[in-house]
Amino acid sequence: MTKLNGSWVETANSPDTDFPLNNLPYGAFHFAGGDLRAGVAIGDHILDVTALEKAGLLDLHESNVFSRGTWNDFMALGSGVWEGFRGFLTSALSEGAKQQSDFEPHLVAMADATLEMPFSVTEFTDFYAGRHHAFNVGSLFRDPANALPPNWLHIPIGYNGRASSVVVSGTDITRPNGQLKSPDMDMPVFEPSKRFDLELEMGAIVGKPSKGRVSVQEADDMIFGYVLLNDWSARDIQAWEYQPLGPFQSKATATTISPWIVTKAALEPFRSSTPAREKELLPYLQEPGPMLYDIDLEVALAPEGKKETILSQTNYNVMYYSAAQQLTHHTTSGCPMRVGDLLGSGTISGPEKNNRGSLLELSWGGKEPLTLDTGDKRTFLEDGDTLTLRGVARGDGFRIGFGECRGTLRPAPPLD
Amino acid sequence: MTKLNGSWVETANSPDTDFPLNNLPYGAFHFAGGDLRAGVAIGDHILDVTALEKAGLLDLHESNVFSRGTWNDFMALGSGVWEGFRGFLTSALSEGAKQQSDFEPHLVAMADATLEMPFSVTEFTDFYAGRHHAFNVGSLFRDPANALPPNWLHIPIGYNGRASSVVVSGTDITRPNGQLKSPDMDMPVFEPSKRFDLELEMGAIVGKPSKGRVSVQEADDMIFGYVLLNDWSARDIQAWEYQPLGPFQSKATATTISPWIVTKAALEPFRSSTPAREKELLPYLQEPGPMLYDIDLEVALAPEGKKETILSQTNYNVMYYSAAQQLTHHTTSGCPMRVGDLLGSGTISGPEKNNRGSLLELSWGGKEPLTLDTGDKRTFLEDGDTLTLRGVARGDGFRIGFGECRGTLRPAPPLD
């Protein structure tokens, strides 16, 4: 499926849509005052699958799969159902499909809908798997000759994040207060973070549970789909809190995900191998095939009321570890994985300065302010800034998009 | 309520029961082949509240609170309901209560029941709030003159753990495999952990959700109750993985909790202040009243088929930070807290060697093997070892117990 598949939904056939028939990503939405519904993006419309199920127009051999309006119950049905349903949708939305007249009443304009969290996040794990990001951060905090931690080339380093703080694109982000202490201060203070940052990441969603260790192939099979992910980070809170047990409140304010889950099936034509290994991996982590994806990514920043500047452009295929490798490592201890677990890839920075996926790297720790197209300068984020992540896999005459992953930063809450 | 309250359940009036009328802890159980039920421990019996609800003998103004057999739905009803229900149970189980004949058919022998997870863990956070533990670990890995990390006296240091790995007492624990690398090795290996350990902790359960920062008093009000908690830890996996983002797979094999949630109300007479501050805390972390508890704790180890040895005895009141302070800190970034969140206190070690809450400390990093009463020697855990934590608050002629927090270590899974 590397060429455009034609649909009776006209706008899905445009080369400029993120949502051609080849994509069919899964989301959740509501209209003003309405209840939550599960939907599938097609062109500039959403197919209301909660309504289709209620109307008896789906054939899933299960009832009430979409009554909660999220995709967790569907994921839990297993990969056979994932494939069957995608095949059914592809056929029903194709040019000339006999379902057109039945389905048309359940097609709603995306512009009229409010997009919500497409799934309920069970647990959230964030990784640190970008070679260039780890090198940049290590160079900033240690030195370039010794930038990578000794374990980095052997382990996809990760830590548990906070599922309760994951929000959907469009949700405002409140600058956090926190304990801060720079080395020149005697005592910490409790103040708004002054070094609030973004992290450009991809998120992988676990759709199949496990107990005990899984192979990299099994891990890949467990992944349901991918989202864009912005792991908002308070660098000054992190610097003071993170030794010895890792980031905690610095990463707990919010993590924004894109509204559409792009399925692994839709990304299949874009598989890409991890880069050459600098040290051989232990056998349990070796990939049996390409498990990254060729997805162009960009970060845009718009100061309040002004136009956006593209801060960075990179690609998911620069990562050192794939989500499948991360998931395999996650299970080594016997850690049970559940439907709805979310794995953040780690910040995706490429080799050049304009490929960096965080302001920490782009402003080199705040020492080299960026000048935006509007003339504004930035080291870290300012109140009112809107951050937008975009991602696209490019086929022949079509593209696969995720919808925007966007958030606007609001001032910190009062201190009392 | 510091004296024994008499009950018509005779065994609840014994000075040797963990479950007098003053306690009334909340758990979940089933009989062979039966469904999960919520229950309240009283003497050597369990009051089947799922059955009481079905029989119309509870008056909660809500239906199906206990139909799932766990306490999450009850917690979500709020602290007014918590108080009212405890008052109702205390009255109905008191000597001479008019409910005796109605309730007696729903009293089941604890010995016949299998105890299950009393609540569904939403997210799990583990702290590092024991002064003696942090000093011991810092002395082992750094030096005694510089043992505490610089932030330790200012922040209740914590990290996110893995909710999916929390299990109830009695669940077997499988020794994890993992990446190990000692400093003398060129490359890591993937092998069973050789330094598998326990951590004696208390767990606090969040019963009321929050968005945004809460005060220490509000945090205390959000806590529903406490359990004993054993945070099984693979020290060798941790040593290799934990820089720079903290423990991950070393803590993800399992965390065992006691089967009974002892409510904050039952522990009220045993409140205890945190020790004197070595450095003044920032105002947001200062306690308005005593929020630790005087709970005697012990750890016992029994090699397979042999009698147990008490490894350690300590008290929860030695902790430097209370669960309320930890929960307050947890919310500073705006991190949302939800019903069913579990906070581990951190390892509870007292000032003396026989007060230490982990084998890492007891065997001083493996350099000083312990001799058990059976003559066996231990540095870390061996396959077949059964670890049991016990906790008791002592009133006048009665005690408040949690039930045992027990797990037996089984061999690591095959490597292929």
Coordinates of N, CA and C in Angstrom, one line a residue, chain A residues 224-384:
Chain A
F224 N 0.3 -1.6 19.1 CA -1.0 -1.3 18.4 C -0.8 -0.2 17.4
G225 N -0.1 0.9 17.8 CA 0.1 2.0 17.0 C 1.0 3.1 17.6
Y226 N 1.1 4.2 16.9 CA 2.0 5.3 17.4 C 1.2 6.6 17.4
V227 N 1.7 7.5 18.3 CA 1.3 8.9 18.4 C 2.5 9.8 18.4
L228 N 2.3 11.1 18.1 CA 3.3 12.1 18.4 C 3.2 12.4 19.9
L229 N 4.3 12.8 20.5 CA 4.3 12.9 22.0 C 5.3 14.1 22.4
N230 N 4.8 15.0 23.1 CA 5.6 16.1 23.7 C 5.7 15.9 25.2
D231 N 6.9 15.6 25.6 CA 7.2 15.3 27.0 C 7.7 16.6 27.7
W232 N 6.7 17.5 28.0 CA 7.1 18.8 28.7 C 8.0 18.6 29.9
S233 N 9.0 19.4 30.0 CA 10.1 19.1 30.9 C 10.6 20.4 31.6
A234 N 10.6 20.4 32.9 CA 11.1 21.5 33.7 C 12.6 21.3 34.0
R235 N 13.5 21.8 33.2 CA 14.9 21.5 33.4 C 15.5 21.9 34.7
D236 N 15.0 23.0 35.3 CA 15.6 23.5 36.6 C 15.1 22.6 37.7
I237 N 13.8 22.2 37.6 CA 13.3 21.3 38.7 C 14.1 20.0 38.6
Q238 N 14.3 19.5 37.3 CA 15.0 18.2 37.1 C 16.4 18.3 37.6
A239 N 17.1 19.4 37.4 CA 18.5 19.5 37.8 C 18.7 19.3 39.3
W240 N 17.7 19.8 40.1 CA 17.8 19.7 41.5 C 17.3 18.4 42.1
E241 N 16.3 17.8 41.5 CA 15.7 16.6 42.0 C 16.2 15.3 41.6
Y242 N 16.9 15.2 40.4 CA 17.0 13.9 39.7 C 18.0 13.0 40.3
Q243 N 18.9 13.4 41.1 CA 19.9 12.5 41.7 C 19.4 12.1 43.1
P244 N 19.3 10.8 43.5 CA 19.8 9.7 42.7 C 18.7 8.8 42.0
L245 N 17.4 9.2 42.0 CA 16.4 8.3 41.6 C 15.7 8.7 40.3
G246 N 16.2 9.8 39.6 CA 15.7 10.1 38.3 C 14.7 11.2 38.4
P247 N 14.2 11.6 37.2 CA 13.2 12.7 37.1 C 11.9 12.4 37.7
F248 N 11.3 13.3 38.4 CA 10.0 13.0 39.1 C 9.0 14.2 38.8
Q249 N 9.0 15.2 39.5 CA 8.1 16.3 39.3 C 8.5 17.1 38.1
S250 N 9.7 17.1 37.6 CA 10.1 17.8 36.4 C 9.4 17.3 35.2
K251 N 8.9 16.1 35.3 CA 8.2 15.4 34.1 C 6.8 15.1 34.3
A252 N 6.2 15.6 35.5 CA 4.8 15.2 35.8 C 3.8 16.3 35.6
T253 N 4.2 17.4 35.0 CA 3.2 18.5 34.7 C 2.2 18.0 33.6
A254 N 2.8 17.6 32.5 CA 2.0 17.1 31.4 C 2.8 16.5 30.4
T255 N 2.2 15.6 29.6 CA 2.8 15.0 28.4 C 1.6 15.1 27.4
T256 N 1.9 15.7 26.3 CA 0.8 15.9 25.3 C 1.0 14.8 24.2
I257 N -0.1 14.2 23.8 CA -0.1 13.3 22.6 C -1.0 13.8 21.5
S258 N -0.7 13.4 20.3 CA -1.5 13.7 19.1 C -2.9 13.0 19.3
P259 N -3.9 13.5 18.6 CA -5.2 13.0 18.8 C -5.5 11.7 18.1
W260 N -4.6 11.3 17.1 CA -4.9 10.2 16.3 C -3.8 9.1 16.5
I261 N -4.3 7.9 16.8 CA -3.4 6.7 16.8 C -3.2 6.2 15.4
V262 N -2.0 6.4 14.9 CA -1.7 5.8 13.6 C -1.3 4.3 13.8
T263 N -2.0 3.4 13.2 CA -1.8 2.0 13.4 C -0.4 1.5 12.8
K264 N 0.1 0.5 13.4 CA 1.3 -0.1 12.9 C 1.1 -0.6 11.4
A265 N -0.2 -1.0 11.1 CA -0.5 -1.5 9.8 C -0.3 -0.3 8.8
A266 N -0.7 0.9 9.2 CA -0.6 2.0 8.2 C 0.8 2.4 8.0
L267 N 1.6 2.2 9.0 CA 3.1 2.6 8.9 C 3.9 1.5 8.3
E268 N 3.3 0.4 8.0 CA 4.1 -0.8 7.5 C 5.0 -0.4 6.4
P269 N 4.6 0.3 5.3 CA 5.5 0.6 4.2 C 6.7 1.5 4.5
F270 N 6.7 2.0 5.7 CA 7.7 3.0 6.1 C 8.7 2.5 7.1
R271 N 8.7 1.2 7.3 CA 9.7 0.6 8.3 C 11.1 1.0 7.9
S272 N 11.9 1.1 8.9 CA 13.3 1.6 8.7 C 14.1 0.9 9.8
S273 N 15.4 0.6 9.5 CA 16.2 -0.1 10.4 C 16.9 0.9 11.4
T274 N 17.2 0.5 12.6 CA 18.0 1.3 13.5 C 19.4 1.5 12.9
P275 N 20.1 2.5 13.3 CA 21.4 2.8 12.7 C 22.4 1.7 13.1
A276 N 23.6 1.6 12.5 CA 24.6 0.6 12.8 C 24.9 0.7 14.3
R277 N 25.1 -0.5 14.9 CA 25.4 -0.5 16.4 C 26.9 -0.1 16.6
E278 N 27.1 0.7 17.6 CA 28.5 1.1 18.0 C 29.1 0.0 18.9
K279 N 28.2 -0.7 19.6 CA 28.7 -1.9 20.4 C 27.6 -2.9 20.1
E280 N 28.0 -4.1 20.0 CA 27.0 -5.2 19.7 C 26.0 -5.3 20.9
L281 N 24.8 -5.4 20.6 CA 23.8 -5.6 21.6 C 23.7 -7.0 22.1
L282 N 23.4 -7.2 23.4 CA 23.1 -8.6 23.8 C 22.0 -9.2 23.0
P283 N 22.0 -10.5 22.8 CA 21.1 -11.2 21.8 C 19.6 -10.8 22.1
Y284 N 19.2 -10.7 23.3 CA 17.8 -10.5 23.6 C 17.3 -9.2 23.1
L285 N 18.2 -8.2 22.7 CA 17.8 -6.9 22.3 C 18.0 -6.7 20.8
Q286 N 18.6 -7.7 20.1 CA 18.8 -7.6 18.7 C 17.5 -7.7 17.9
E287 N 17.4 -6.8 16.9 CA 16.2 -6.7 16.1 C 16.2 -7.7 14.9
P288 N 15.1 -8.4 14.7 CA 15.0 -9.4 13.6 C 14.7 -8.7 12.3
G289 N 14.4 -7.4 12.3 CA 14.0 -6.7 11.1 C 13.8 -5.2 11.4
P290 N 13.5 -4.4 10.4 CA 13.4 -3.0 10.7 C 12.2 -2.6 11.5
M291 N 12.4 -1.9 12.6 CA 11.3 -1.6 13.5 C 11.2 -0.2 13.9
L292 N 12.0 0.7 13.3 CA 11.8 2.1 13.3 C 10.9 2.5 12.1
Y293 N 10.6 3.7 12.0 CA 9.8 4.2 10.8 C 10.3 5.5 10.3
D294 N 10.2 5.6 9.0 CA 10.6 6.9 8.3 C 9.5 7.9 8.4
I295 N 9.6 8.7 9.5 CA 8.5 9.7 9.7 C 9.2 11.0 9.9
D296 N 8.9 12.0 9.0 CA 9.4 13.3 9.1 C 8.7 14.0 10.3
L297 N 9.5 14.7 11.1 CA 9.0 15.3 12.3 C 9.4 16.8 12.3
E298 N 8.5 17.7 12.8 CA 8.9 19.0 13.0 C 8.3 19.6 14.3
V299 N 9.0 20.6 14.8 CA 8.5 21.4 16.0 C 8.4 22.8 15.6
A300 N 7.2 23.4 15.9 CA 7.0 24.8 15.6 C 6.6 25.6 16.9
L301 N 7.1 26.8 17.1 CA 6.8 27.6 18.2 C 6.2 28.9 17.8
A302 N 5.0 29.2 18.3 CA 4.3 30.5 18.0 C 4.2 31.3 19.3
P303 N 4.9 32.5 19.5 CA 4.6 33.3 20.6 C 3.1 33.7 20.6
E304 N 2.6 34.1 21.7 CA 1.2 34.5 21.8 C 0.8 35.5 20.8
G305 N -0.2 35.2 19.9 CA -0.7 36.1 19.0 C 0.2 36.4 17.8
K306 N 1.2 35.6 17.6 CA 2.2 35.8 16.5 C 2.3 34.5 15.7
K307 N 2.9 34.6 14.5 CA 3.0 33.4 13.7 C 4.1 32.5 14.1
E308 N 4.0 31.3 13.7 CA 5.0 30.2 14.2 C 6.3 30.3 13.5
T309 N 7.3 29.8 14.2 CA 8.6 29.5 13.6 C 8.9 28.0 13.7
I310 N 9.4 27.4 12.6 CA 9.8 26.0 12.7 C 11.2 26.0 13.5
L311 N 11.2 25.3 14.6 CA 12.4 25.3 15.5 C 13.3 24.1 15.0
S312 N 12.7 23.1 14.5 CA 13.5 21.8 14.3 C 12.8 20.9 13.3
Q313 N 13.6 20.2 12.6 CA 13.1 19.2 11.7 C 13.9 17.9 11.8
T314 N 13.3 16.8 12.0 CA 14.1 15.6 12.1 C 13.3 14.4 11.6
N315 N 13.7 13.2 12.0 CA 13.0 12.0 11.5 C 13.1 10.9 12.6
Y316 N 12.1 10.2 12.8 CA 12.0 9.1 13.8 C 13.1 8.1 13.5
N317 N 13.5 7.9 12.2 CA 14.5 6.8 11.9 C 15.9 7.1 12.4
V318 N 16.1 8.2 13.1 CA 17.5 8.4 13.6 C 17.7 7.8 15.0
M319 N 16.6 7.3 15.6 CA 16.7 6.7 16.9 C 17.6 5.5 17.0
Y320 N 18.3 5.4 18.1 CA 19.2 4.2 18.3 C 18.5 3.0 18.7
Y321 N 17.4 3.1 19.4 CA 16.6 1.9 19.8 C 15.1 2.1 19.3
S322 N 14.5 1.0 18.8 CA 13.1 1.1 18.4 C 12.2 0.9 19.6
A323 N 10.9 1.1 19.4 CA 10.0 0.9 20.5 C 9.9 -0.6 20.8
A324 N 10.1 -1.4 19.8 CA 10.0 -2.9 20.1 C 11.2 -3.3 21.0
Q325 N 12.4 -2.7 20.8 CA 13.5 -3.0 21.6 C 13.3 -2.5 23.1
Q326 N 12.7 -1.3 23.1 CA 12.4 -0.7 24.5 C 11.4 -1.6 25.2
L327 N 10.4 -2.1 24.5 CA 9.4 -2.9 25.1 C 9.9 -4.2 25.6
T328 N 10.8 -4.8 24.8 CA 11.5 -6.0 25.2 C 12.3 -5.8 26.5
H329 N 13.1 -4.8 26.5 CA 13.8 -4.5 27.7 C 12.9 -4.3 28.9
H330 N 11.8 -3.6 28.7 CA 10.8 -3.3 29.7 C 10.3 -4.6 30.4
T331 N 10.3 -5.7 29.7 CA 9.8 -7.0 30.2 C 10.8 -7.9 30.8
T332 N 12.1 -7.5 30.8 CA 13.2 -8.4 31.2 C 13.0 -8.9 32.6
S333 N 12.6 -8.0 33.5 CA 12.5 -8.3 34.9 C 11.2 -9.1 35.3
G334 N 10.4 -9.3 34.2 CA 9.1 -9.9 34.5 C 8.0 -8.9 34.6
C335 N 8.3 -7.6 34.4 CA 7.3 -6.6 34.6 C 6.1 -6.8 33.7
P336 N 4.9 -6.9 34.2 CA 3.7 -7.2 33.4 C 3.4 -5.9 32.6
M337 N 3.1 -6.1 31.3 CA 2.6 -5.0 30.4 C 1.1 -5.2 30.2
R338 N 0.4 -4.1 30.1 CA -1.0 -4.1 29.9 C -1.5 -3.3 28.7
V339 N -2.7 -3.6 28.3 CA -3.3 -2.9 27.2 C -3.4 -1.4 27.6
G340 N -2.9 -0.5 26.7 CA -3.0 0.9 27.0 C -1.7 1.5 27.6
D341 N -0.7 0.7 27.8 CA 0.6 1.2 28.2 C 1.2 2.1 27.1
L342 N 1.8 3.2 27.5 CA 2.4 4.1 26.5 C 3.9 4.2 26.7
L343 N 4.6 4.1 25.7 CA 6.1 4.2 25.7 C 6.6 5.4 24.9
G344 N 7.2 6.4 25.6 CA 7.7 7.5 24.9 C 9.1 7.1 24.4
S345 N 9.4 7.5 23.1 CA 10.6 7.1 22.5 C 11.9 7.7 23.1
G346 N 11.7 8.8 23.8 CA 12.9 9.7 24.1 C 13.0 10.8 23.0
T347 N 13.7 11.8 23.4 CA 13.8 13.0 22.5 C 14.5 12.6 21.2
I348 N 13.8 13.0 20.1 CA 14.3 12.7 18.8 C 15.1 13.9 18.2
S349 N 16.4 13.8 18.3 CA 17.3 14.9 17.8 C 18.1 14.2 16.7
G350 N 18.3 15.0 15.6 CA 19.2 14.5 14.5 C 20.6 15.0 14.7
P351 N 21.4 14.8 13.7 CA 22.8 15.2 13.9 C 23.1 16.7 13.9
E352 N 22.3 17.4 13.2 CA 22.6 18.9 13.0 C 21.8 19.7 14.0
K353 N 22.3 21.0 14.2 CA 21.6 21.8 15.2 C 20.1 22.0 14.9
N354 N 19.8 22.1 13.6 CA 18.3 22.3 13.3 C 17.5 21.0 13.3
N355 N 18.2 20.0 13.8 CA 17.4 18.7 14.0 C 17.2 18.4 15.5
R356 N 17.5 19.4 16.3 CA 17.4 19.1 17.8 C 16.0 19.2 18.3
G357 N 15.6 18.2 19.1 CA 14.2 18.1 19.6 C 13.8 18.7 20.9
S358 N 14.7 19.6 21.4 CA 14.4 20.3 22.7 C 15.1 21.6 22.7
L359 N 14.5 22.6 23.4 CA 15.1 23.9 23.6 C 16.4 23.8 24.4
L360 N 16.5 22.8 25.3 CA 17.8 22.6 26.0 C 18.9 22.4 25.1
E361 N 18.7 21.7 24.0 CA 19.7 21.4 23.0 C 19.8 22.6 22.0
L362 N 18.7 23.1 21.6 CA 18.7 24.2 20.6 C 19.3 25.5 21.1
S363 N 19.1 25.8 22.4 CA 19.7 27.0 23.0 C 21.0 26.6 23.8
W364 N 21.4 25.4 23.6 CA 22.6 24.9 24.3 C 22.7 25.3 25.8
G365 N 21.6 24.7 26.5 CA 21.5 24.9 27.9 C 21.2 26.4 28.3
G366 N 20.6 27.1 27.3 CA 20.2 28.5 27.6 C 21.3 29.5 27.2
K367 N 22.4 29.0 26.8 CA 23.6 29.9 26.5 C 23.5 30.6 25.1
E368 N 22.8 30.0 24.2 CA 22.7 30.5 22.9 C 21.2 30.7 22.5
P369 N 20.7 31.9 22.8 CA 19.2 32.1 22.6 C 19.0 32.0 21.1
L370 N 17.8 31.5 20.8 CA 17.3 31.4 19.4 C 16.6 32.7 19.0
T371 N 16.7 33.1 17.8 CA 15.9 34.2 17.3 C 14.8 33.7 16.4
L372 N 13.6 33.9 16.7 CA 12.4 33.4 16.0 C 12.2 34.3 14.7
D373 N 11.4 33.8 13.8 CA 11.1 34.5 12.6 C 10.4 35.9 12.9
T374 N 9.8 35.9 14.1 CA 9.1 37.2 14.5 C 10.1 38.1 15.1
G375 N 11.3 37.8 15.3 CA 12.3 38.6 16.0 C 12.4 38.3 17.5
D376 N 11.4 37.6 18.0 CA 11.5 37.3 19.5 C 12.6 36.3 19.7
K377 N 13.2 36.4 20.9 CA 14.2 35.5 21.3 C 13.7 34.5 22.3
R378 N 14.3 33.3 22.3 CA 13.9 32.2 23.2 C 15.2 31.4 23.6
T379 N 15.2 31.2 25.0 CA 16.1 30.1 25.5 C 15.2 28.9 25.8
F380 N 14.2 29.2 26.8 CA 13.2 28.2 27.1 C 11.9 28.9 26.8
L381 N 10.8 28.1 27.2 CA 9.4 28.6 26.8 C 9.0 29.8 27.6
E382 N 8.2 30.7 27.0 CA 7.6 31.8 27.7 C 6.1 31.6 27.7
D383 N 5.4 32.2 28.8 CA 4.0 32.0 28.9 C 3.3 32.5 27.6
G384 N 2.3 31.8 27.2 CA 1.6 32.2 25.9 C 2.2 31.5 24.7

